[in-house]
Short mmCIF file of C-alpha atoms in Angstrom, two decimals:
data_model
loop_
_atom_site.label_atom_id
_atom_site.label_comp_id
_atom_site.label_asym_id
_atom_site.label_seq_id
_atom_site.Cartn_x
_atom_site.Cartn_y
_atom_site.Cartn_z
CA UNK A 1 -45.76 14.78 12.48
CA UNK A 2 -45.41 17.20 16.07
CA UNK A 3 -42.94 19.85 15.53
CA UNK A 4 -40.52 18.56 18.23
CA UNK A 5 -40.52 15.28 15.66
CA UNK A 6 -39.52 17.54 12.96
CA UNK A 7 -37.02 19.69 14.56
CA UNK A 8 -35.31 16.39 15.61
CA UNK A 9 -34.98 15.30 12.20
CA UNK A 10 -33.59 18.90 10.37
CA UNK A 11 -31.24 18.79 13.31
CA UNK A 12 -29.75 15.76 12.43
CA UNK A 13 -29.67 16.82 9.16
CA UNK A 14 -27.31 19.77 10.07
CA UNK A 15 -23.90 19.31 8.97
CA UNK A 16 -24.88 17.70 5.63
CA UNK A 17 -27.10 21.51 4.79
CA UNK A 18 -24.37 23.54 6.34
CA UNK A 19 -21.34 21.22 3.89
CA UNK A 20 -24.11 21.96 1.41
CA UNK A 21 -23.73 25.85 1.83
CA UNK A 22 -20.22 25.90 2.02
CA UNK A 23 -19.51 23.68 -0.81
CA UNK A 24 -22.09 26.70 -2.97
CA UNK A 25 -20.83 28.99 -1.26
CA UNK A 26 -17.01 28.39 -2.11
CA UNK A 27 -17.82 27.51 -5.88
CA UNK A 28 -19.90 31.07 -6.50
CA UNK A 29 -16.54 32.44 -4.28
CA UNK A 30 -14.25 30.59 -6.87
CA UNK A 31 -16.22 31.69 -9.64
CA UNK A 32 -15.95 35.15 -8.96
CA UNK A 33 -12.19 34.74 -8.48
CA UNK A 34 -11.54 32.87 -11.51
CA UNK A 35 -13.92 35.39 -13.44
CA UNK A 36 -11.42 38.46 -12.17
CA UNK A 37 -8.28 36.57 -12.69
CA UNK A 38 -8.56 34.57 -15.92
CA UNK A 39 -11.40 36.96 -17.76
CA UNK A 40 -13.69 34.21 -17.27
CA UNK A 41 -17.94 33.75 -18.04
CA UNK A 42 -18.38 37.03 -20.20
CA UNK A 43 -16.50 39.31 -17.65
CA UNK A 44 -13.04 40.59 -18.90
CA UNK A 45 -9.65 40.15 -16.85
CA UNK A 46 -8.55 42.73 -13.98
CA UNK A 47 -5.01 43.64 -14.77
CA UNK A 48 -2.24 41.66 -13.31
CA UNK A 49 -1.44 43.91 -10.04
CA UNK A 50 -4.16 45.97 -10.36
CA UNK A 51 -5.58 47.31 -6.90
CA UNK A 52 -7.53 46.38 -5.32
CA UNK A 53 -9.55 44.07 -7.80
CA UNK A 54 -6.75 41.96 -9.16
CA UNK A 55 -5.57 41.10 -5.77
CA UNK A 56 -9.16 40.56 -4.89
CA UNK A 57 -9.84 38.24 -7.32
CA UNK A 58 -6.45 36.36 -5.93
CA UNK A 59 -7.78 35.96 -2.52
CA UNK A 60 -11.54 35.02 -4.23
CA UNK A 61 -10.08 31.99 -6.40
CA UNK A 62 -7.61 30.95 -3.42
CA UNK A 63 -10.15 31.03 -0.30
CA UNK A 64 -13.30 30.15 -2.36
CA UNK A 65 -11.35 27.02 -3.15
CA UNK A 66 -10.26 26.08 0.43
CA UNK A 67 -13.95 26.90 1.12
CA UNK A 68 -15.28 24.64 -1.72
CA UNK A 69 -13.17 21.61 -0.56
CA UNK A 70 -13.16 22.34 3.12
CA UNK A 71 -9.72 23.00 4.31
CA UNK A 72 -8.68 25.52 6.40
CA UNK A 73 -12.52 26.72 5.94
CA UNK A 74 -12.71 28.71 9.26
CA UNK A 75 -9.35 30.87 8.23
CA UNK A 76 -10.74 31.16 4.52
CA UNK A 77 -13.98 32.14 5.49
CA UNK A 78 -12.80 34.35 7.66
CA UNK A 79 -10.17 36.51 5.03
CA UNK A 80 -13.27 35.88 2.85
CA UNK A 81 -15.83 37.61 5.37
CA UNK A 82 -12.99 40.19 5.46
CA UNK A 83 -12.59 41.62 2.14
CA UNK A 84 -16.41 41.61 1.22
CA UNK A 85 -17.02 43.61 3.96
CA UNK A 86 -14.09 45.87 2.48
CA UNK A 87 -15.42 45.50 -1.04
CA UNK A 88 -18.76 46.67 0.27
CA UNK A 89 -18.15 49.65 2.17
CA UNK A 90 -15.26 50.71 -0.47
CA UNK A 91 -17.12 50.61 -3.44
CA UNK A 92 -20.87 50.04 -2.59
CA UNK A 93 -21.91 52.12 0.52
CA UNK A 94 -20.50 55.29 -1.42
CA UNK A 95 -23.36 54.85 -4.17
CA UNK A 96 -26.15 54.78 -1.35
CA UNK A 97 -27.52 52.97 1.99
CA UNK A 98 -28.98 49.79 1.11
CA UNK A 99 -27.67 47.05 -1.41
CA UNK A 100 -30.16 46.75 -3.64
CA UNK A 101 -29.90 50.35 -4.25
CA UNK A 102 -26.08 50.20 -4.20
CA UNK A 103 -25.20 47.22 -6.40
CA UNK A 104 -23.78 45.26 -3.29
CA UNK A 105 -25.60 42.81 -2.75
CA UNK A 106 -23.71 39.84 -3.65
CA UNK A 107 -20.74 41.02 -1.49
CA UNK A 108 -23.23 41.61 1.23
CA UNK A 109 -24.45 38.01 1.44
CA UNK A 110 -20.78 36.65 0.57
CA UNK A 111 -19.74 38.81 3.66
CA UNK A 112 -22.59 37.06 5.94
CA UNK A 113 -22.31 33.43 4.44
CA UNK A 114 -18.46 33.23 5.17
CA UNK A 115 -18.96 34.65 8.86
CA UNK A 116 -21.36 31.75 8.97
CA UNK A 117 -18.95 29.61 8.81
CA UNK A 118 -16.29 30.80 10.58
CA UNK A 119 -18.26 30.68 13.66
CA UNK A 120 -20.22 27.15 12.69
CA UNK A 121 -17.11 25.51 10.56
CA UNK A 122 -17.11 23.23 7.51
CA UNK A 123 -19.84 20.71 8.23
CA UNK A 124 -20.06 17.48 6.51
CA UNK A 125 -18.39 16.95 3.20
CA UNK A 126 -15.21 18.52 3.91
CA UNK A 127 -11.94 17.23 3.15
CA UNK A 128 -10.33 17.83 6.42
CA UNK A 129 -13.50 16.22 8.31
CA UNK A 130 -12.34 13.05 5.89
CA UNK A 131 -9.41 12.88 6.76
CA UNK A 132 -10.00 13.17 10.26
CA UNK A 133 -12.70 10.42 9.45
CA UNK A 134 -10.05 8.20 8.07
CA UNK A 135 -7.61 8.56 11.10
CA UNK A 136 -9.77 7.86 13.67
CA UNK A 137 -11.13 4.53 11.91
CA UNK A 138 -10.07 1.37 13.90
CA UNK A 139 -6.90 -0.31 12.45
CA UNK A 140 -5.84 3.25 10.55
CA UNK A 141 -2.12 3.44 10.66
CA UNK A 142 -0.40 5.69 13.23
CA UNK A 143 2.51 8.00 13.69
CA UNK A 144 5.31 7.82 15.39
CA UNK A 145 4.69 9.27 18.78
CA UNK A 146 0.58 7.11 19.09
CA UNK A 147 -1.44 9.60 16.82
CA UNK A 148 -3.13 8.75 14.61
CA UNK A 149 -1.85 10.67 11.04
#
């Protein structure tokens, strides 16, 4: 197979890898949210109104979820992008230069993945794109006004 053949055929395969990502990405997002909030998988609860982790954890378990189902995913992603950065250079960069040495690595790559998609957007698999999906379908019922809903 040439190389122009196979970039042809992992470009068509785009939006399904990058619905992929998101959908992992928002579910390890959630998971870290629902960990901070609820005490959840071995790690014990952040105290209602503590800062900044509580509040954190709030914005983790909202936006990863938004992520993970693909609404509002560019906004999420973005807030997302947002506080890892924050957690990163709050309570990482203090303990040295590089993540691994640090302990910040998984905000690091959280930080990255979300600005991802904030520039590239949901991909396949997303709940908005089905929607949109649905409403542009021939014989889909319409608003008032001749859009469709």
């Amino acid at each position: 197979m040439s190389t122009a053949r196979l970039n042809d055929r992992l470009a068509g395969q785009r939006p399904l890898v990058l619905g992929l990502f998101r959908i992992v990405l928002g579910l390890l997002f959630t998971s870290e949210g629902a960990a901070t909030v609820f005490g959840l998988l071995d790690r014990p609860a952040s105290p209602v109104g503590e800062w900044p982790f509580w509040y954190a954890g709030v914005i983790e378990l909202v936006a990863g979820a938004l992520v993970l189902a693909g609404v509002l995913t560019r906004g999420a992603a973005f807030l997302s992008s947002g506080i890892m950065a924050f957690a990163y250079f709050t309570e990482h960069q203090k303990d040295g230069l590089f993540p691994l040495q640090n302990g910040g690595l998984s905000p690091a790559l959280f930080c990255w993945g979300f600005l991802l998609l904030v520039f590239f957007g949901p991909g396949a698999l997303s709940l908005t794109g089905r929607a949109r999906q649905r409403d542009t379908l021939p014989g889909a019922p319409r608003r008032a006004g001749g859009r469709a809903s």
